PDB file of C-alpha atoms in Angstrom:
ATOM      1  CA  MET A  19     -17.404   7.498  20.629  1.00 84.00           C
ATOM      2  CA  VAL A  20     -15.947   5.754  17.554  1.00 89.00           C
ATOM      3  CA  GLU A  21     -12.634   5.698  16.533  1.00 91.00           C
ATOM      4  CA  VAL A  22     -10.975   5.553  12.724  1.00 93.00           C
ATOM      5  CA  THR A  23      -7.856   4.313  11.413  1.00 94.00           C
ATOM      6  CA  SER A  24      -6.713   4.826   8.307  1.00 96.00           C
ATOM      7  CA  TYR A  25      -3.060   3.090   7.331  1.00 96.00           C
ATOM      8  CA  ALA A  26      -1.292   2.758   4.402  1.00 96.00           C
ATOM      9  CA  GLU A  27       2.191   1.429   3.161  1.00 93.00           C
ATOM     10  CA  VAL A  28       4.226   4.197   1.869  1.00 93.00           C
ATOM     11  CA  VAL A  29       5.961   3.442  -1.683  1.00 88.00           C
ATOM     12  CA  ILE A  30       7.593   6.544  -3.590  1.00 88.00           C
ATOM     13  CA  ALA A  31      10.626   4.914  -5.602  1.00 81.00           C
ATOM     14  CA  PRO A  32       9.953   3.872  -9.154  1.00 79.00           C
ATOM     15  CA  PRO A  33       8.247   0.144  -9.105  1.00 81.00           C
ATOM     16  CA  ALA A  34      11.593  -1.363 -10.224  1.00 82.00           C
ATOM     17  CA  ALA A  35      13.450  -0.194  -7.640  1.00 79.00           C
ATOM     18  CA  ASP A  36      11.259  -1.095  -4.641  1.00 79.00           C
ATOM     19  CA  ALA A  37      10.928  -4.488  -5.990  1.00 82.00           C
ATOM     20  CA  ILE A  38      14.185  -5.167  -5.966  1.00 85.00           C
ATOM     21  CA  HIS A  39      15.101  -3.553  -2.456  1.00 82.00           C
ATOM     22  CA  PRO A  40      12.260  -1.870  -0.681  1.00 78.00           C
ATOM     23  CA  ALA A  41      14.530  -1.531   2.723  1.00 80.00           C
ATOM     24  CA  PHE A  42      16.863   0.467   0.771  1.00 81.00           C
ATOM     25  CA  SER A  43      14.264   2.516  -0.822  1.00 79.00           C
ATOM     26  CA  ASN A  44      12.549   3.156   2.525  1.00 82.00           C
ATOM     27  CA  LEU A  45      15.983   4.612   3.943  1.00 80.00           C
ATOM     28  CA  PHE A  46      15.342   7.732   1.585  1.00 85.00           C
ATOM     29  CA  VAL A  47      11.529   8.623   2.887  1.00 92.00           C
ATOM     30  CA  GLN A  48      10.975  11.212   4.725  1.00 94.00           C
ATOM     31  CA  THR A  49       7.538  11.913   6.703  1.00 96.00           C
ATOM     32  CA  GLU A  50       5.891  14.987   7.870  1.00 97.00           C
ATOM     33  CA  ILE A  51       2.934  15.503  10.264  1.00 98.00           C
ATOM     34  CA  LEU A  52       0.778  18.550   9.144  1.00 97.00           C
ATOM     35  CA  ARG A  53      -1.492  18.331  12.658  1.00 96.00           C
ATOM     36  CA  GLU A  54      -3.408  21.443  11.616  1.00 94.00           C
ATOM     37  CA  ARG A  55      -4.483  20.105   8.320  1.00 95.00           C
ATOM     38  CA  HIS A  56      -5.412  16.333   9.528  1.00 95.00           C
ATOM     39  CA  ALA A  57      -2.547  15.404   6.784  1.00 97.00           C
ATOM     40  CA  ILE A  58       0.913  13.724   6.519  1.00 98.00           C
ATOM     41  CA  LEU A  59       3.285  14.463   3.621  1.00 98.00           C
ATOM     42  CA  CYS A  60       5.902  12.058   2.558  1.00 97.00           C
ATOM     43  CA  THR A  61       9.081  12.519   0.128  1.00 95.00           C
ATOM     44  CA  ARG A  62      12.063  10.639  -1.132  1.00 90.00           C
ATOM     45  CA  ARG A  63      15.217  12.786  -0.383  1.00 85.00           C
ATOM     46  CA  PRO A  64      16.864  13.129  -3.913  1.00 78.00           C
ATOM     47  CA  ARG A  65      19.856  10.456  -4.401  1.00 75.00           C
ATOM     48  CA  SER A  66      21.175  12.354  -7.090  1.00 78.00           C
ATOM     49  CA  VAL A  67      21.876  15.973  -7.809  1.00 83.00           C
ATOM     50  CA  GLY A  68      18.679  17.272  -9.761  1.00 81.00           C
ATOM     51  CA  GLU A  69      16.502  13.785  -9.241  1.00 80.00           C
ATOM     52  CA  GLN A  70      12.978  15.843  -8.243  1.00 86.00           C
ATOM     53  CA  ALA A  71      11.680  13.680  -5.683  1.00 88.00           C
ATOM     54  CA  PRO A  72       7.697  13.067  -5.732  1.00 93.00           C
ATOM     55  CA  TRP A  73       5.337  13.779  -2.917  1.00 96.00           C
ATOM     56  CA  MET A  74       2.784  11.962  -1.286  1.00 97.00           C
ATOM     57  CA  PHE A  75       0.160  13.093   0.988  1.00 98.00           C
ATOM     58  CA  HIS A  76      -2.503  11.178   2.878  1.00 98.00           C
ATOM     59  CA  LEU A  77      -5.590  12.930   4.620  1.00 96.00           C
ATOM     60  CA  MET A  78      -8.296  12.138   7.034  1.00 95.00           C
ATOM     61  CA  ALA A  79     -11.285  14.678   7.064  1.00 92.00           C
ATOM     62  CA  ALA A  80     -14.594  13.912   8.978  1.00 91.00           C
ATOM     63  CA  HIS A  81     -17.835  15.957   8.046  1.00 89.00           C
ATOM     64  CA  GLY A  82     -21.066  16.007  10.216  1.00 87.00           C
ATOM     65  CA  ALA A  83     -19.128  14.494  13.623  1.00 88.00           C
ATOM     66  CA  GLU A  84     -17.351  16.191  16.688  1.00 88.00           C
ATOM     67  CA  VAL A  85     -13.938  15.551  16.111  1.00 91.00           C
ATOM     68  CA  GLY A  86     -12.286  14.565  19.487  1.00 90.00           C
ATOM     69  CA  GLU A  87      -8.750  13.392  19.595  1.00 92.00           C
ATOM     70  CA  VAL A  88      -6.692  12.636  16.537  1.00 94.00           C
ATOM     71  CA  SER A  89      -3.340  11.283  16.308  1.00 96.00           C
ATOM     72  CA  TYR A  90      -0.824  10.106  13.726  1.00 97.00           C
ATOM     73  CA  GLU A  91       1.816   7.193  13.034  1.00 97.00           C
ATOM     74  CA  THR A  92       4.417   6.784  10.012  1.00 97.00           C
ATOM     75  CA  ASP A  93       6.672   4.256  11.629  1.00 95.00           C
ATOM     76  CA  ARG A  94       5.700   0.749  10.552  1.00 94.00           C
ATOM     77  CA  SER A  95       7.244  -0.949  13.560  1.00 93.00           C
ATOM     78  CA  ARG A  96       5.140   1.298  16.245  1.00 94.00           C
ATOM     79  CA  PHE A  97       1.725   0.347  14.649  1.00 94.00           C
ATOM     80  CA  ILE A  98       2.344  -3.144  13.875  1.00 94.00           C
ATOM     81  CA  GLY A  99       4.254  -3.596  16.881  1.00 91.00           C
ATOM     82  CA  ARG A 100       6.445  -6.555  18.058  1.00 92.00           C
ATOM     83  CA  ALA A 101       6.059 -10.145  17.311  1.00 91.00           C
ATOM     84  CA  ARG A 102       2.690  -8.714  15.632  1.00 92.00           C
ATOM     85  CA  SER A 103       1.455  -8.471  11.672  1.00 91.00           C
ATOM     86  CA  ILE A 104      -0.809  -6.372   9.804  1.00 91.00           C
ATOM     87  CA  ALA A 105      -3.458  -8.599  10.175  1.00 92.00           C
ATOM     88  CA  ASP A 106      -3.214  -7.852  14.120  1.00 92.00           C
ATOM     89  CA  PRO A 107      -1.463  -4.823  14.656  1.00 93.00           C
ATOM     90  CA  LEU A 108      -0.861  -3.541  17.933  1.00 92.00           C
ATOM     91  CA  ALA A 109      -2.441  -0.118  17.087  1.00 92.00           C
ATOM     92  CA  MET A 110      -5.404  -1.398  16.556  1.00 92.00           C
ATOM     93  CA  SER A 111      -5.709  -3.473  19.956  1.00 88.00           C
ATOM     94  CA  ASP A 112      -4.651  -0.081  21.937  1.00 77.00           C
ATOM     95  CA  THR A 113      -6.706   2.448  22.881  1.00 77.00           C
ATOM     96  CA  ALA A 114      -3.768   5.144  23.208  1.00 82.00           C
ATOM     97  CA  ALA A 115      -3.325   7.555  20.788  1.00 90.00           C
ATOM     98  CA  LEU A 116      -0.844   6.785  17.729  1.00 93.00           C
ATOM     99  CA  SER A 117       2.993   7.537  19.018  1.00 93.00           C
ATOM    100  CA  GLY A 118       3.171  11.058  16.639  1.00 92.00           C
ATOM    101  CA  SER A 119       6.680   9.918  15.180  1.00 91.00           C
ATOM    102  CA  ASP A 120       7.411  11.392  12.002  1.00 92.00           C
ATOM    103  CA  GLY A 121      10.951  12.463   9.956  1.00 92.00           C
ATOM    104  CA  SER A 122      13.293   9.688   9.050  1.00 91.00           C
ATOM    105  CA  VAL A 123      11.967   6.323   9.704  1.00 89.00           C
ATOM    106  CA  LEU A 124      13.253   3.099   8.624  1.00 87.00           C
ATOM    107  CA  ASP A 125       9.458   1.420   7.283  1.00 91.00           C
ATOM    108  CA  PRO A 126       7.295   4.208   6.311  1.00 95.00           C
ATOM    109  CA  ILE A 127       3.506   4.276   6.733  1.00 96.00           C
ATOM    110  CA  VAL A 128       0.708   7.167   6.692  1.00 98.00           C
ATOM    111  CA  ALA A 129      -1.842   6.197   9.009  1.00 97.00           C
ATOM    112  CA  ILE A 130      -4.286   8.724  11.036  1.00 97.00           C
ATOM    113  CA  ARG A 131      -6.949   7.893  13.962  1.00 96.00           C
ATOM    114  CA  TYR A 132      -9.796  10.117  14.506  1.00 93.00           C
ATOM    115  CA  SER A 133     -11.708   9.686  17.360  1.00 91.00           C
ATOM    116  CA  LEU A 134     -15.490  11.033  16.755  1.00 92.00           C
ATOM    117  CA  THR A 135     -18.335  11.485  18.756  1.00 90.00           C
ATOM    118  CA  LEU A 136     -22.061  10.490  16.966  1.00 89.00           C
ATOM    119  CA  GLU A 137     -25.409  11.101  18.743  1.00 90.00           C
ATOM    120  CA  ALA A 138     -27.824   8.089  17.915  1.00 90.00           C
ATOM    121  CA  GLU A 139     -29.311   8.389  14.684  1.00 91.00           C
ATOM    122  CA  GLN A 140     -26.555  10.787  13.429  1.00 90.00           C
ATOM    123  CA  THR A 141     -24.465   9.947  10.458  1.00 90.00           C
ATOM    124  CA  ALA A 142     -20.799  11.097   9.316  1.00 90.00           C
ATOM    125  CA  THR A 143     -18.978  11.190   6.140  1.00 88.00           C
ATOM    126  CA  ILE A 144     -14.918  10.020   6.418  1.00 91.00           C
ATOM    127  CA  ASP A 145     -13.289  11.244   3.893  1.00 90.00           C
ATOM    128  CA  MET A 146      -9.634   9.498   3.561  1.00 93.00           C
ATOM    129  CA  VAL A 147      -7.393  10.809   0.453  1.00 93.00           C
ATOM    130  CA  SER A 148      -4.251   9.903  -0.658  1.00 95.00           C
ATOM    131  CA  GLY A 149      -2.222  11.422  -3.712  1.00 95.00           C
ATOM    132  CA  ILE A 150       1.426  11.888  -5.235  1.00 95.00           C
ATOM    133  CA  CYS A 151       2.269  14.952  -6.727  1.00 95.00           C
ATOM    134  CA  GLU A 152       5.420  16.693  -8.438  1.00 94.00           C
ATOM    135  CA  THR A 153       5.956  18.969  -5.726  1.00 95.00           C
ATOM    136  CA  ARG A 154       5.542  20.145  -1.995  1.00 96.00           C
ATOM    137  CA  GLU A 155       3.724  22.742  -2.848  1.00 97.00           C
ATOM    138  CA  THR A 156       0.933  21.100  -5.145  1.00 97.00           C
ATOM    139  CA  ALA A 157       0.278  18.589  -2.375  1.00 97.00           C
ATOM    140  CA  LEU A 158      -0.337  21.416   0.242  1.00 97.00           C
ATOM    141  CA  CYS A 159      -2.688  22.618  -2.470  1.00 95.00           C
ATOM    142  CA  LEU A 160      -4.634  19.555  -2.761  1.00 94.00           C
ATOM    143  CA  VAL A 161      -4.579  18.849   0.878  1.00 95.00           C
ATOM    144  CA  GLU A 162      -6.230  22.036   1.515  1.00 93.00           C
ATOM    145  CA  LYS A 163      -8.658  21.217  -1.228  1.00 90.00           C
ATOM    146  CA  TYR A 164      -9.967  18.067  -0.174  1.00 88.00           C
ATOM    147  CA  GLN A 165     -10.683  19.417   3.497  1.00 86.00           C
ATOM    148  CA  ASP A 166     -13.666  20.845   1.926  1.00 81.00           C
ATOM    149  CA  ARG A 167     -15.930  17.987   1.895  1.00 77.00           C
ATOM    150  CA  HIS A 168     -18.385  19.761  -1.225  1.00 78.00           C
ATOM    151  CA  LEU A 169     -15.176  19.573  -3.313  1.00 75.00           C
ATOM    152  CA  ALA A 170     -14.466  15.839  -1.908  1.00 70.00           C
ATOM    153  CA  ASP A 171     -18.026  15.054  -3.332  1.00 75.00           C
ATOM    154  CA  ARG A 172     -17.549  16.442  -6.626  1.00 80.00           C
ATOM    155  CA  VAL A 173     -14.171  14.364  -7.361  1.00 76.00           C
ATOM    156  CA  PHE A 174     -16.442  11.052  -6.749  1.00 75.00           C
ATOM    157  CA  ASP A 175     -18.959  12.522  -9.133  1.00 81.00           C
ATOM    158  CA  LEU A 176     -16.771  13.209 -11.633  1.00 82.00           C
ATOM    159  CA  ASN A 177     -14.924  10.157 -11.140  1.00 80.00           C
ATOM    160  CA  TRP A 178     -18.133   8.349 -11.612  1.00 83.00           C
ATOM    161  CA  ILE A 179     -19.121  10.301 -14.586  1.00 86.00           C
ATOM    162  CA  HIS A 180     -15.692   9.368 -16.129  1.00 83.00           C
ATOM    163  CA  SER A 181     -16.273   5.703 -15.500  1.00 87.00           C
ATOM    164  CA  GLN A 182     -19.353   5.757 -17.448  1.00 86.00           C
ATOM    165  CA  VAL A 183     -18.138   7.304 -20.267  1.00 79.00           C
TER     166      VAL A 183
END
């Protein structure tokens, strides 16, 4: 049994707004767990009429291994724990599933934990993909797209080719 846990802090506000008052910017973030797609969506509630909020997605896809329990966390304080730090978070010392909290949280993160079963000499590929889009529909399309290992591999191949030009 192998456990793999992803973690990223969510910043959807413009850089200047986040630098001035990150706690205030976080108050507007909503998170949504897509359990059937092993993904988390995040958006920032608009602060004014006509403002189009961006959508962030984070997913994990395992290929070549038997996936057991999958759990999620979007609340930083639950992930890190009381009197702990990101260097020693509670979630990494506790073998229990992540809490699965979503919605409005004070300090948003995206974390996904997979429990995988690997046989001796078996290999697996774990894709962790994060991105940002203009609309929820686009984010959902990309979540769907990157579930396919061949498409994910193609993206890495194209990026490598692009970096060589």
